[in-house]
GROMACS .gro file of C-alpha atoms in nm:
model
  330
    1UNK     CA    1  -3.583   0.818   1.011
    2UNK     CA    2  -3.290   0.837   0.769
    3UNK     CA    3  -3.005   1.105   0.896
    4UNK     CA    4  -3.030   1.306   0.614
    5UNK     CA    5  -3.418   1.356   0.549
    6UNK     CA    6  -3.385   1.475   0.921
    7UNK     CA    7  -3.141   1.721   0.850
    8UNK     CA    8  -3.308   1.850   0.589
    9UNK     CA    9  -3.676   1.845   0.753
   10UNK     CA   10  -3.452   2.044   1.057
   11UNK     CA   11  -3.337   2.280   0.805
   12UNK     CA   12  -3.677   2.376   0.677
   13UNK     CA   13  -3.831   2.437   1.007
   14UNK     CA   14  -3.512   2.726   1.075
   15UNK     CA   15  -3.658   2.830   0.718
   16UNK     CA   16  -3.958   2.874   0.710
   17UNK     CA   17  -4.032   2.909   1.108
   18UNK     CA   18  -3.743   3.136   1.188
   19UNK     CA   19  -3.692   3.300   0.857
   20UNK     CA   20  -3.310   3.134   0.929
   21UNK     CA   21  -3.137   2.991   0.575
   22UNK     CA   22  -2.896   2.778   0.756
   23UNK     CA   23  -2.570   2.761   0.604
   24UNK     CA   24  -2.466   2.490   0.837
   25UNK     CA   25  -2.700   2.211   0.619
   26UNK     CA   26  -2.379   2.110   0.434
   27UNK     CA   27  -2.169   2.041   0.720
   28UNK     CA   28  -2.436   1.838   0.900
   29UNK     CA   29  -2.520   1.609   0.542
   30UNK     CA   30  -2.134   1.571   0.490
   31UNK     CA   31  -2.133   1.469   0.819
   32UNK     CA   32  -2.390   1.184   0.784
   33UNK     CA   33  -2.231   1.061   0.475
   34UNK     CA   34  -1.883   1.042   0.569
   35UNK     CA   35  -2.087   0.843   0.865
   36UNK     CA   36  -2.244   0.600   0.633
   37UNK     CA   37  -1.892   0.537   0.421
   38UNK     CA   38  -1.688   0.508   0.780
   39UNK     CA   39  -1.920   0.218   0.949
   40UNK     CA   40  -1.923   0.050   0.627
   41UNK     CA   41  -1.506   0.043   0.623
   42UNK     CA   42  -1.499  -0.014   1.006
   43UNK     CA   43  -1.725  -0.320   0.951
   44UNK     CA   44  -1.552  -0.473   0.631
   45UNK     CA   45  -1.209  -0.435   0.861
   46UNK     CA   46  -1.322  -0.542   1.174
   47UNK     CA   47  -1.350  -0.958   1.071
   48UNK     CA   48  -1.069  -0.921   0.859
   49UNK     CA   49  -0.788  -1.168   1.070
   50UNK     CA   50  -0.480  -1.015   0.927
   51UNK     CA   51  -0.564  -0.705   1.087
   52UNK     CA   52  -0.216  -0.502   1.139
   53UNK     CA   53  -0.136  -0.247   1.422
   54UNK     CA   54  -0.201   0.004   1.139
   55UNK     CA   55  -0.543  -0.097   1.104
   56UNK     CA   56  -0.645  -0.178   1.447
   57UNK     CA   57  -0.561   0.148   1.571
   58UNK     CA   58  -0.753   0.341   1.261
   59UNK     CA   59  -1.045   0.141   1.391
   60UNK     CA   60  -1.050   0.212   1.731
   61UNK     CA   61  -1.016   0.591   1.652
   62UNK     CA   62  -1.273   0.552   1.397
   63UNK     CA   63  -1.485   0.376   1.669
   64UNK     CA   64  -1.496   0.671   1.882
   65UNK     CA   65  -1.580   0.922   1.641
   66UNK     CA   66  -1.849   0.761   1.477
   67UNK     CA   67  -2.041   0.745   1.844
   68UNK     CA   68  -1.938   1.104   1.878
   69UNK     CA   69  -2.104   1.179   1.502
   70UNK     CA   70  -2.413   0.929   1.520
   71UNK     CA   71  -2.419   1.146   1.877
   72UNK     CA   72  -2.482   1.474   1.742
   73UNK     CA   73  -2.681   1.323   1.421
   74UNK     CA   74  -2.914   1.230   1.717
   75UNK     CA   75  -2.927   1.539   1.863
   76UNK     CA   76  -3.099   1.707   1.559
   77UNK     CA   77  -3.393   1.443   1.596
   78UNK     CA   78  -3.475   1.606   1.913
   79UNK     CA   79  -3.863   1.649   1.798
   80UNK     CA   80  -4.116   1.405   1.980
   81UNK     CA   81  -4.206   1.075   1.829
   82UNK     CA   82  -4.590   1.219   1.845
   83UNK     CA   83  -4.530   1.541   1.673
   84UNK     CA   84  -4.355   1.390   1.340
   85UNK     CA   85  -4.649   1.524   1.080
   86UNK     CA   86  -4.618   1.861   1.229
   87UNK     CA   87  -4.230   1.859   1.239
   88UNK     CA   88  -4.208   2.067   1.616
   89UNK     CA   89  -3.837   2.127   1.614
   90UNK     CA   90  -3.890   2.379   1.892
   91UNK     CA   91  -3.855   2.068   2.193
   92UNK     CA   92  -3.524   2.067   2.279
   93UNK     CA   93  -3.424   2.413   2.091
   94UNK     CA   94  -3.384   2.688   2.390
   95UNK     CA   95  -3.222   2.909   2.141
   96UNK     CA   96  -3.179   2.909   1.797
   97UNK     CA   97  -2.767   2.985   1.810
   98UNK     CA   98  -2.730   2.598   1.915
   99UNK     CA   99  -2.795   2.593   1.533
  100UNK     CA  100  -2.442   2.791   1.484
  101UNK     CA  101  -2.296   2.480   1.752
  102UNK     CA  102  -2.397   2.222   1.605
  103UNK     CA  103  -2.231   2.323   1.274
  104UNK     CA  104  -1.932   2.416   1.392
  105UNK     CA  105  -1.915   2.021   1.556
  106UNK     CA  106  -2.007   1.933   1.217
  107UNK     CA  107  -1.697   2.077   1.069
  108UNK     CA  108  -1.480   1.942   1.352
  109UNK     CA  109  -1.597   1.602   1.315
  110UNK     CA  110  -1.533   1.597   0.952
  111UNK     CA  111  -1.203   1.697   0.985
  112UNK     CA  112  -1.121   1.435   1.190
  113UNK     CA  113  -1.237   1.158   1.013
  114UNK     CA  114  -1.037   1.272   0.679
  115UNK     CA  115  -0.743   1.301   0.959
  116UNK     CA  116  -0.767   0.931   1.051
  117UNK     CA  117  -0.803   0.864   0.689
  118UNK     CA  118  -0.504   1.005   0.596
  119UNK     CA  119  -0.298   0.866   0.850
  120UNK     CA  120  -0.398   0.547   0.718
  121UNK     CA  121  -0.315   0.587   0.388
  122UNK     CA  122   0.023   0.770   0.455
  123UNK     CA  123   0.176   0.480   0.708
  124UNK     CA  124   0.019   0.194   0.480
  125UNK     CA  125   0.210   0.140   0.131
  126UNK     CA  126   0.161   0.378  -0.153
  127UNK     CA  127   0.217   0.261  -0.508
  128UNK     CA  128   0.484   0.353  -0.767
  129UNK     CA  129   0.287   0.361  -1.140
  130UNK     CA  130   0.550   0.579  -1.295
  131UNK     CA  131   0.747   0.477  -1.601
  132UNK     CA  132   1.022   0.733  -1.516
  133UNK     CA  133   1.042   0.882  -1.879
  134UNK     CA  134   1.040   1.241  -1.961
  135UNK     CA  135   0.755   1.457  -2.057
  136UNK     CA  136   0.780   1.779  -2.255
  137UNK     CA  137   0.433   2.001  -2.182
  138UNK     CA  138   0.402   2.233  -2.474
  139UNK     CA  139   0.112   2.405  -2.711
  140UNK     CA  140   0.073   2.062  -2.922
  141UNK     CA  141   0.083   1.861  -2.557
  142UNK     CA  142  -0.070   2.020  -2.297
  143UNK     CA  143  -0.147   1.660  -2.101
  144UNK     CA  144   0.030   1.338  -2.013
  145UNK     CA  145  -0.061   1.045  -1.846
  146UNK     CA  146  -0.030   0.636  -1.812
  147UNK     CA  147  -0.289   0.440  -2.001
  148UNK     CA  148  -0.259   0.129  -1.827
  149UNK     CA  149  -0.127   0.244  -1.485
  150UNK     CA  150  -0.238  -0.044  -1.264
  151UNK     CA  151  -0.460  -0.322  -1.301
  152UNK     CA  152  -0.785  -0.306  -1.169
  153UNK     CA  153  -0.786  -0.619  -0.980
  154UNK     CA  154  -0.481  -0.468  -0.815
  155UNK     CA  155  -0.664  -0.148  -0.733
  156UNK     CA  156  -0.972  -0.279  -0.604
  157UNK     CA  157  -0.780  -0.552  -0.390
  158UNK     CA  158  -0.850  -0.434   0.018
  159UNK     CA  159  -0.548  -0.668   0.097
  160UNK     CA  160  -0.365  -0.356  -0.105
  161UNK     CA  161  -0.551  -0.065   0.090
  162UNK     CA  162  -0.565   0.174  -0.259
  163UNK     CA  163  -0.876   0.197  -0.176
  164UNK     CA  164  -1.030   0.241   0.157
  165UNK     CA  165  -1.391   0.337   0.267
  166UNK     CA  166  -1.447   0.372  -0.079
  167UNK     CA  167  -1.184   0.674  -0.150
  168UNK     CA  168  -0.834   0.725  -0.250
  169UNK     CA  169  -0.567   0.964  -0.240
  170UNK     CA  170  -0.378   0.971  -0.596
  171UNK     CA  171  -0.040   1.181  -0.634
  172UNK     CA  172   0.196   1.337  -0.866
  173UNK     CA  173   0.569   1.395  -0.805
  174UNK     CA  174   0.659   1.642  -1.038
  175UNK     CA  175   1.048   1.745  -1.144
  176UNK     CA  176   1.097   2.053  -1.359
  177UNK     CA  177   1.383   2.018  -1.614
  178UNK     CA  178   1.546   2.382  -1.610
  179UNK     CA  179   1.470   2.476  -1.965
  180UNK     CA  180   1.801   2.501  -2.154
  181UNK     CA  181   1.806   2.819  -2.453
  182UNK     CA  182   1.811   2.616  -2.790
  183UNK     CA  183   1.975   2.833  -3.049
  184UNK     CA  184   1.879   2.714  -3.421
  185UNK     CA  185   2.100   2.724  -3.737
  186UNK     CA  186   1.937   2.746  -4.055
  187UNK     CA  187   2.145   2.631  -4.383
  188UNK     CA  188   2.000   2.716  -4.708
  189UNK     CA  189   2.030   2.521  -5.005
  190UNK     CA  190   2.269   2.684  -5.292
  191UNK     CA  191   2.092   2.797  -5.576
  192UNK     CA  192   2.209   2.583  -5.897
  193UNK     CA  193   2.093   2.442  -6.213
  194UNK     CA  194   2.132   2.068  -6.114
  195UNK     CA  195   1.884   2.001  -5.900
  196UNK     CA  196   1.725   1.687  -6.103
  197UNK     CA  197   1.750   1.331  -6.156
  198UNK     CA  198   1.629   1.123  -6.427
  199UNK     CA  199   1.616   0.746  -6.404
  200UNK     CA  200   1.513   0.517  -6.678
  201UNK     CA  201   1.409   0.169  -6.650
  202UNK     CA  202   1.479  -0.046  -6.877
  203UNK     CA  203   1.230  -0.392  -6.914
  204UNK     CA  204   0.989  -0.252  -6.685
  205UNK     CA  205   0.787  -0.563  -6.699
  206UNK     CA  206   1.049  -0.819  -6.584
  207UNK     CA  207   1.043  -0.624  -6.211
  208UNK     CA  208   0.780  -0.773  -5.937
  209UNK     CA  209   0.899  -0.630  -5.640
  210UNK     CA  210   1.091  -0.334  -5.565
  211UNK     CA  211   1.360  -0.144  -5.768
  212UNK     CA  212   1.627   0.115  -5.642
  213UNK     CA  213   1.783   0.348  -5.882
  214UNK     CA  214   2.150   0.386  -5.870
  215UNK     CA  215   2.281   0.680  -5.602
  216UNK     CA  216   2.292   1.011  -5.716
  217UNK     CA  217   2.415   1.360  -5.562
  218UNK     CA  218   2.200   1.668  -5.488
  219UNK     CA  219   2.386   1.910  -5.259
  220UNK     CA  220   2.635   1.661  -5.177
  221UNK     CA  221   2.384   1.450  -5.017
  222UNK     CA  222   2.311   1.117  -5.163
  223UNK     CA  223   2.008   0.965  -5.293
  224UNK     CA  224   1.806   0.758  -5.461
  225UNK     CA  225   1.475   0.663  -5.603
  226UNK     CA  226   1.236   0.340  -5.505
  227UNK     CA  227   0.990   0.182  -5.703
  228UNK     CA  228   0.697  -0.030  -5.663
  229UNK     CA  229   0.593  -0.163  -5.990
  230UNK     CA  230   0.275  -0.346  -5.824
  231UNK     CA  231   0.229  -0.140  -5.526
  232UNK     CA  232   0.367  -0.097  -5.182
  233UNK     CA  233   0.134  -0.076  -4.864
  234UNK     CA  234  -0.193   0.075  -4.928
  235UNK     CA  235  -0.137   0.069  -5.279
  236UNK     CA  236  -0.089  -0.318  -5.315
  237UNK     CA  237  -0.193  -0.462  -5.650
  238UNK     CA  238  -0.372  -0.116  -5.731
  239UNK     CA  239  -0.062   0.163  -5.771
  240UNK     CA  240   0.251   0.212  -5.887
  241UNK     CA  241   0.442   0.325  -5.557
  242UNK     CA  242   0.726   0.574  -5.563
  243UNK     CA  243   0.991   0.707  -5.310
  244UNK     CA  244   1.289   0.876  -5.254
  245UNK     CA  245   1.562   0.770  -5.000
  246UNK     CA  246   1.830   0.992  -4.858
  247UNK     CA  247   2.106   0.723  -4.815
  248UNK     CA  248   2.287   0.872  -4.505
  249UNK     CA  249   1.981   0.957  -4.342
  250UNK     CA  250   2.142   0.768  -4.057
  251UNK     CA  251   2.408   0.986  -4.016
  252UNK     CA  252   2.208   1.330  -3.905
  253UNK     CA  253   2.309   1.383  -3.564
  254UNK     CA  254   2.044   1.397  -3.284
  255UNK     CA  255   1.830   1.736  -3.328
  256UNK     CA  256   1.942   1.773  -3.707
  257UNK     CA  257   1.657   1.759  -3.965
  258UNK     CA  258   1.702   1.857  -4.359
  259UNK     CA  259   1.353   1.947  -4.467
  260UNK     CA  260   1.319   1.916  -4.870
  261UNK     CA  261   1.034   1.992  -5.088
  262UNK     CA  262   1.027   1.820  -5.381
  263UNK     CA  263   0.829   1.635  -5.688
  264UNK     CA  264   0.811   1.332  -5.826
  265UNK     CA  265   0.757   1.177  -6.190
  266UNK     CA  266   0.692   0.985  -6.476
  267UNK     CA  267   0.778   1.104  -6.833
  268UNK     CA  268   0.473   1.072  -7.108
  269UNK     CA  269   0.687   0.936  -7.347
  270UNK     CA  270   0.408   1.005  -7.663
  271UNK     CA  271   0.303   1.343  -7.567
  272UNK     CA  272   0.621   1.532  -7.412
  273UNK     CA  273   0.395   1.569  -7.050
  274UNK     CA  274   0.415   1.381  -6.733
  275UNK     CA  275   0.212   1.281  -6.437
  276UNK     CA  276   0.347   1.472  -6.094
  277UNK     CA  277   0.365   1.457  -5.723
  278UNK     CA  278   0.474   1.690  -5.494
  279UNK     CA  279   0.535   1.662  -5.136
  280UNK     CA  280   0.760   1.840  -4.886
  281UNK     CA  281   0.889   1.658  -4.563
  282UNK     CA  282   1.178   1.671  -4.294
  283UNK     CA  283   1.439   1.371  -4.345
  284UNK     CA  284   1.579   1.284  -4.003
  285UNK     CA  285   1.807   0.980  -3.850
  286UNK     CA  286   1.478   0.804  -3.814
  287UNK     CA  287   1.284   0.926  -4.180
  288UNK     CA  288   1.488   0.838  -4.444
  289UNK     CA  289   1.220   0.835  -4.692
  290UNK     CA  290   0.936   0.977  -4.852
  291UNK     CA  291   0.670   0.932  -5.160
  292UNK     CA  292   0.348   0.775  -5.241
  293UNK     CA  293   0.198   0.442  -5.261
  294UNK     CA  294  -0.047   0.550  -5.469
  295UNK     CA  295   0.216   0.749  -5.730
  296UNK     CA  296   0.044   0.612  -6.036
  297UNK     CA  297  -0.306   0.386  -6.116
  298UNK     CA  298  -0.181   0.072  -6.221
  299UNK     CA  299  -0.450   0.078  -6.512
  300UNK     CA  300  -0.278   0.428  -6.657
  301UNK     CA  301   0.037   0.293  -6.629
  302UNK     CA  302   0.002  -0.003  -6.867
  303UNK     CA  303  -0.261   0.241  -7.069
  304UNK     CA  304  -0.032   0.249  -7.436
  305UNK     CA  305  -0.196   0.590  -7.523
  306UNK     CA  306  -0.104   0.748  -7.161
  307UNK     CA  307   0.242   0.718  -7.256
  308UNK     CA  308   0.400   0.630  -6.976
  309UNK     CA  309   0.554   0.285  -7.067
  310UNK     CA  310   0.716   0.276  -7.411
  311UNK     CA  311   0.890  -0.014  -7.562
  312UNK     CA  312   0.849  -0.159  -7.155
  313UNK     CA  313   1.081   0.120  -7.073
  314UNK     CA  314   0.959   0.414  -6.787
  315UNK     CA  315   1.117   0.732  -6.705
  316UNK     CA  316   1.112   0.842  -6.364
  317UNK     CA  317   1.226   1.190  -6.258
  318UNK     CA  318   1.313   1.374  -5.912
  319UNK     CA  319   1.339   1.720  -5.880
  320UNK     CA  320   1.418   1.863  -5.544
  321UNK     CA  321   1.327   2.224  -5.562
  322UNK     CA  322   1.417   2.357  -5.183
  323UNK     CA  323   1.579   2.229  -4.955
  324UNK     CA  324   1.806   2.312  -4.625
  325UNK     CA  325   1.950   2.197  -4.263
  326UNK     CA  326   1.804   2.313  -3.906
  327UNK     CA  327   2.042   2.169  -3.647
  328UNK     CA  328   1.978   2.286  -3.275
  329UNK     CA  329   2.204   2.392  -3.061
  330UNK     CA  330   2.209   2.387  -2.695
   0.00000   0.00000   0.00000
């Protein structure tokens, strides 16, 4: 009879004969699986000829208690072979506090084979999956990891011993980085007039790939416009695509970022209007630029009543309407 249908067949005698709920059930059905799992490593080990010291003596120990666990596994099937259908756990039983013994050997027993376990594991080799980079836990990332830590084949591999009697021990060696006060200026943009730049192209229909306007000055900081005339990206064939560069983009130190809000345009030339975009966005050493590849259908720009392309000429305009620095110091 299986180890564990015995335990539990022993457990609803003290139930239902003794009025008993025995808390020690647990214990004794941990017990028989650990069991199972620990003759099923000490037989995969014990024809393995590259056996080291470390694994010969894990054996042995593992040896002994296993007898001492299939031992006391044993001892709950005291009731006779003849009496099975009536399940006569009283045979053997002179009191019912063995109940309370054979528990507490339970936990003992346990505890030693997840001692021999980890002995193994800690005096075989561990593995290093780390990258060594930095992680910053905040509200926006409140979990890291390693997608492709270690291959399976590697994991799975006994010659390896990641994995033994079917478990493993994983670990985390975790260094705090004292955090460091980061104080944050904030410079605002001047108010002023100027804040505007037209750019007209001239024989609009001679361009097929991209355009750059000449540099021009907003706060001292120089840009310039990008243009598309068939489409950048996601807009290929379909847009007109539009951008503005901030030239020394490059030059923002490390923790500087210049955030502008601004719009983006082309002049109807018949009706005084003009189709807009807005957008605001931070400009750092690694975003120098920003727009849309889908500024303007391609079908409404070469449309003669929209306006937009006179005499093959196009007006583009940029209008920066705030803008200012955050740098943060430590």
């Amino acid at each position: 009879m299986a180890a564990e249908s015995t335990i539990q067949d022993f457990c609803r005698f003290l139930e239902q004969e003794k009025g008993l709920i025995y808390e020690g059930k647990e214990d004794l059905e941990d017990l028989a699986s650990q069991l199972k799992l620990t003759n099923a490593f000490i037989k995969s080990r014990e024809g393995n000829p590259d056996q080291n010291d470390v694994e010969k003596e894990t054996i042995r120990r593992l040896n002994n208690v296993a007898s001492e666990a299939e031992g006391l596994i044993k001892y709950v099937m005291i009731y006779d072979e003849k009496e099975k259908n009536g399940n006569n756990f009283t045979q053997g039983w002179p009191s019912i506090s063995i109940a309370g013994v054979v528990a507490g050997r339970a936990q003992n027993l346990k505890k030693t084979i997840k001692n021999i376990f980890d002995d193994f594991r800690q005096q075989g080799d561990s593995m290093d999956v780390g990258d060594g980079k930095e992680r910053k836990f905040d509200a926006g990332h409140l979990k890291w990891g390693i997608p492709q830590a270690l291959p399976v084949a590697d994991f799975n591999d006994a010659r390896n011993g990641l994995r033994v009697n079917d478990s493993c021990t994983f670990g985390a060696e975790v260094y705090v980085i004292k955090n460091t006060p980061t104080h944050v200026l904030l410079n605002l943009m001047e108010k002023r007039t100027s804040r505007f730049h037209i750019w007209p192209v001239g024989s609009f229909s001679l361009f097929r790939k991209e355009t750059y306007s000449s540099t021009f000055f907003i706060e001292e900081r120089p840009w310039k416009l990008c243009l598309y005339p068939k489409g950048h990206l996601t807009g290929k064939d379909k847009y007109l695509s539009l951008y503005l560069y901030l030239e020394d983009a490059a030059d923002l130190i490390s923790g500087t970022k210049l955030y502008v809000d601004f719009d983006l345009s082309i002049r109807d030339q018949n009706n005084g209007g003009e189709h807009k975009r807005s957008v605001g966005f931070w400009f750092n050493s690694d975003k120098d630029h920003q727009g849309f590849d889908d500024f303007l259908p391609l079908p409404e720009l070469n449309n003669p009543l929209k306006g937009y392309k006179a005499d093959d000429n196009v007006f583009i305009e940029a209008t920066i309407k705030e803008m200012f620095l955050v740098t943060q110091v430590r």
